[in-house]
Amino acid sequence: MAILPIRHYPDPVLKQKAEPVGEITDELRTLARDMAETMYAAPGVGLAAPQVGISKRLVVIDCAGSNEEPQLITAFNPEIVTREGESYEEEGCLSVPGYYTRIHRSAQVTARFLDIDGRRVEMTVDGLLAVAFQHELDHLDGILFVDHLSPLKKGLFRKKYQKVLDQMKEQL
Ligand code: NI
């Protein structure tokens, strides 16, 4: 197990469309486990492979509360097949440190994917888990949560985030 370095916006890997995964090899399982360890260490509730510089369709999600047992979801080649309702909740992203904002999403989604053992899974989720699926799957298409902002809000984001990046550089 290993904690992987997380790529930050505007790293170009975050804007790429990730490649589907073929056979789920031991190498991919190791990557998935390392991504989960990286997510828990951050801490975060989701992580997509492009965020650790690997342009493959793989995400890990765990939205269990801090007092609950972990409920890790490892999803290869995930797709959202149905969406229902509307949600408008605050989001953040490990690749966009220091910035949080509310984003319009669907309230409930049904996702299909292959789990870590290569089994086909279909899950219908709502609440934080539905937001996490939509946010993480966006990463596989090179979309960040801030790409959903209006042009005005995106302008404000850019100014604020530049300060975060400058502070991070000073700390290096
Ligand atoms: Ni993210």
Tab-separated table of N, CA, C and O in Angstrom, residues 3-9 14 34-48 50-52 60 91-100 135-136 139 144-145 161 164-165 168:
chain	number	residue	atom	x	y	z
A	3	ILE	N	0.668	5.787	-0.323
A	3	ILE	CA	-0.063	7.036	-0.523
A	3	ILE	C	0.526	7.722	-1.749
A	3	ILE	O	1.742	7.909	-1.845
A	4	LEU	N	-0.351	8.033	-2.706
A	4	LEU	CA	0.098	8.576	-3.994
A	4	LEU	C	0.000	10.101	-3.971
A	4	LEU	O	-0.907	10.662	-3.341
A	5	PRO	N	0.917	10.784	-4.690
A	5	PRO	CA	0.801	12.247	-4.763
A	5	PRO	C	-0.451	12.645	-5.557
A	5	PRO	O	-0.739	12.042	-6.595
A	6	ILE	N	-1.182	13.631	-5.044
A	6	ILE	CA	-2.414	14.090	-5.698
A	6	ILE	C	-2.088	15.267	-6.621
A	6	ILE	O	-1.395	16.203	-6.214
A	7	ARG	N	-2.567	15.177	-7.861
A	7	ARG	CA	-2.359	16.249	-8.844
A	7	ARG	C	-3.351	17.375	-8.588
A	7	ARG	O	-4.520	17.115	-8.282
A	8	HIS	N	-2.873	18.594	-8.735
A	8	HIS	CA	-3.717	19.767	-8.510
A	8	HIS	C	-4.030	20.479	-9.815
A	8	HIS	O	-3.180	20.552	-10.708
A	9	TYR	N	-5.248	21.014	-9.920
A	9	TYR	CA	-5.612	21.892	-11.024
A	9	TYR	C	-4.623	23.039	-11.037
A	9	TYR	O	-4.322	23.569	-9.950
A	14	LEU	N	-5.754	16.275	-15.460
A	14	LEU	CA	-7.113	16.434	-14.925
A	14	LEU	C	-8.111	16.830	-16.009
A	14	LEU	O	-9.323	16.738	-15.795
A	34	ASP	N	-4.202	1.578	-3.437
A	34	ASP	CA	-3.383	2.760	-3.135
A	34	ASP	C	-4.226	4.032	-3.210
A	34	ASP	O	-4.057	4.953	-2.406
A	35	MET	N	-5.146	4.076	-4.176
A	35	MET	CA	-6.028	5.243	-4.279
A	35	MET	C	-6.917	5.355	-3.046
A	35	MET	O	-7.151	6.458	-2.530
A	36	ALA	N	-7.420	4.203	-2.556
A	36	ALA	CA	-8.263	4.232	-1.350
A	36	ALA	C	-7.444	4.733	-0.161
A	36	ALA	O	-7.899	5.594	0.601
A	37	GLU	N	-6.230	4.239	-0.026
A	37	GLU	CA	-5.379	4.678	1.086
A	37	GLU	C	-5.113	6.187	0.991
A	37	GLU	O	-5.138	6.903	1.995
A	38	THR	N	-4.879	6.654	-0.232
A	38	THR	CA	-4.622	8.079	-0.478
A	38	THR	C	-5.851	8.914	-0.113
A	38	THR	O	-5.736	9.967	0.526
A	39	MET	N	-7.038	8.415	-0.500
A	39	MET	CA	-8.294	9.115	-0.191
A	39	MET	C	-8.503	9.196	1.321
A	39	MET	O	-8.817	10.264	1.853
A	40	TYR	N	-8.311	8.077	2.034
A	40	TYR	CA	-8.523	8.070	3.498
A	40	TYR	C	-7.513	8.987	4.194
A	40	TYR	O	-7.838	9.645	5.174
A	41	ALA	N	-6.286	9.020	3.684
A	41	ALA	CA	-5.240	9.821	4.329
A	41	ALA	C	-5.488	11.314	4.140
A	41	ALA	O	-5.097	12.118	4.980
A	42	ALA	N	-6.140	11.679	3.021
A	42	ALA	CA	-6.244	13.111	2.663
A	42	ALA	C	-6.883	13.990	3.749
A	42	ALA	O	-6.289	15.025	4.082
A	43	PRO	N	-8.034	13.766	4.356
A	43	PRO	CA	-9.023	12.746	4.009
A	43	PRO	C	-10.006	13.309	2.988
A	43	PRO	O	-10.233	14.501	2.927
A	44	GLY	N	-10.596	12.384	2.206
A	44	GLY	CA	-11.608	12.768	1.235
A	44	GLY	C	-12.649	11.669	1.135
A	44	GLY	O	-12.473	10.599	1.724
A	45	VAL	N	-13.735	11.924	0.405
A	45	VAL	CA	-14.803	10.932	0.251
A	45	VAL	C	-14.790	10.280	-1.127
A	45	VAL	O	-15.590	9.389	-1.393
A	46	GLY	N	-13.863	10.730	-1.989
A	46	GLY	CA	-13.774	10.124	-3.314
A	46	GLY	C	-12.475	10.521	-3.981
A	46	GLY	O	-11.893	11.559	-3.656
A	47	LEU	N	-12.014	9.659	-4.893
A	47	LEU	CA	-10.791	9.956	-5.643
A	47	LEU	C	-10.881	9.216	-6.981
A	47	LEU	O	-11.246	8.043	-7.026
A	48	ALA	N	-10.523	9.922	-8.050
A	48	ALA	CA	-10.525	9.326	-9.386
A	48	ALA	C	-9.077	9.162	-9.843
A	48	ALA	O	-8.208	9.965	-9.479
A	50	PRO	N	-7.374	9.838	-12.517
A	50	PRO	CA	-6.625	10.988	-13.071
A	50	PRO	C	-6.051	11.908	-11.988
A	50	PRO	O	-5.045	12.586	-12.219
A	51	GLN	N	-6.659	11.905	-10.809
A	51	GLN	CA	-6.167	12.760	-9.721
A	51	GLN	C	-4.825	12.287	-9.157
A	51	GLN	O	-4.160	13.036	-8.444
A	52	VAL	N	-4.463	11.039	-9.473
A	52	VAL	CA	-3.121	10.571	-9.116
A	52	VAL	C	-2.285	10.364	-10.384
A	52	VAL	O	-1.303	9.615	-10.397
A	60	VAL	N	-12.573	5.580	-6.556
A	60	VAL	CA	-12.882	5.014	-5.241
A	60	VAL	C	-13.707	6.053	-4.485
A	60	VAL	O	-13.476	7.262	-4.625
A	91	GLU	N	-19.498	21.277	-2.493
A	91	GLU	CA	-18.491	20.293	-2.874
A	91	GLU	C	-17.100	20.894	-2.749
A	91	GLU	O	-16.922	22.106	-2.827
A	92	GLY	N	-16.150	20.015	-2.578
A	92	GLY	CA	-14.749	20.382	-2.661
A	92	GLY	C	-14.065	19.281	-3.444
A	92	GLY	O	-14.712	18.301	-3.823
A	93	CYS	N	-12.767	19.426	-3.688
A	93	CYS	CA	-12.060	18.436	-4.491
A	93	CYS	C	-10.609	18.415	-4.035
A	93	CYS	O	-9.994	19.477	-3.877
A	94	LEU	N	-10.053	17.215	-3.856
A	94	LEU	CA	-8.654	17.116	-3.418
A	94	LEU	C	-7.701	17.714	-4.447
A	94	LEU	O	-6.586	18.092	-4.096
A	95	SER	N	-8.155	17.846	-5.692
A	95	SER	CA	-7.317	18.447	-6.739
A	95	SER	C	-7.498	19.955	-6.855
A	95	SER	O	-6.821	20.591	-7.661
A	96	VAL	N	-8.436	20.502	-6.087
A	96	VAL	CA	-8.684	21.952	-6.091
A	96	VAL	C	-8.687	22.410	-4.631
A	96	VAL	O	-9.730	22.761	-4.078
A	97	PRO	N	-7.506	22.373	-3.970
A	97	PRO	CA	-7.491	22.607	-2.521
A	97	PRO	C	-7.970	24.012	-2.153
A	97	PRO	O	-7.755	24.961	-2.907
A	98	GLY	N	-8.634	24.091	-1.012
A	98	GLY	CA	-8.996	25.398	-0.460
A	98	GLY	C	-10.208	26.045	-1.085
A	98	GLY	O	-10.490	27.206	-0.810
A	99	TYR	N	-10.959	25.332	-1.917
A	99	TYR	CA	-12.121	25.949	-2.558
A	99	TYR	C	-13.338	25.039	-2.440
A	99	TYR	O	-13.262	23.847	-2.760
A	100	TYR	N	-14.441	25.591	-1.970
A	100	TYR	CA	-15.682	24.835	-1.769
A	100	TYR	C	-16.821	25.665	-2.328
A	100	TYR	O	-16.875	26.878	-2.110
A	135	HIS	N	-19.494	13.608	-9.108
A	135	HIS	CA	-18.244	14.376	-9.055
A	135	HIS	C	-17.065	13.519	-9.552
A	135	HIS	O	-16.273	13.959	-10.388
A	136	GLU	N	-16.986	12.269	-9.054
A	136	GLU	CA	-15.847	11.410	-9.420
A	136	GLU	C	-15.921	10.974	-10.886
A	136	GLU	O	-14.902	10.920	-11.570
A	139	HIS	N	-14.580	13.491	-13.247
A	139	HIS	CA	-13.106	13.493	-13.354
A	139	HIS	C	-12.642	12.610	-14.515
A	139	HIS	O	-11.629	12.903	-15.147
A	144	LEU	N	-13.988	19.149	-13.942
A	144	LEU	CA	-13.849	19.443	-12.514
A	144	LEU	C	-15.127	20.115	-12.015
A	144	LEU	O	-15.864	20.700	-12.810
A	145	PHE	N	-15.359	20.058	-10.693
A	145	PHE	CA	-16.624	20.631	-10.184
A	145	PHE	C	-16.742	22.107	-10.529
A	145	PHE	O	-17.841	22.588	-10.807
A	161	TYR	N	-8.467	30.957	-6.289
A	161	TYR	CA	-7.620	29.769	-6.372
A	161	TYR	C	-6.165	30.142	-6.676
A	161	TYR	O	-5.249	29.468	-6.206
A	164	VAL	N	-4.503	30.541	-3.511
A	164	VAL	CA	-4.203	29.246	-2.881
A	164	VAL	C	-2.928	28.655	-3.487
A	164	VAL	O	-2.035	28.195	-2.764
A	165	LEU	N	-2.841	28.714	-4.836
A	165	LEU	CA	-1.651	28.160	-5.514
A	165	LEU	C	-0.391	28.923	-5.107
A	165	LEU	O	0.655	28.312	-4.876
A	168	MET	N	0.659	27.807	-1.736
A	168	MET	CA	1.262	26.476	-1.763
A	168	MET	C	2.701	26.547	-2.248
A	168	MET	O	3.565	25.833	-1.750
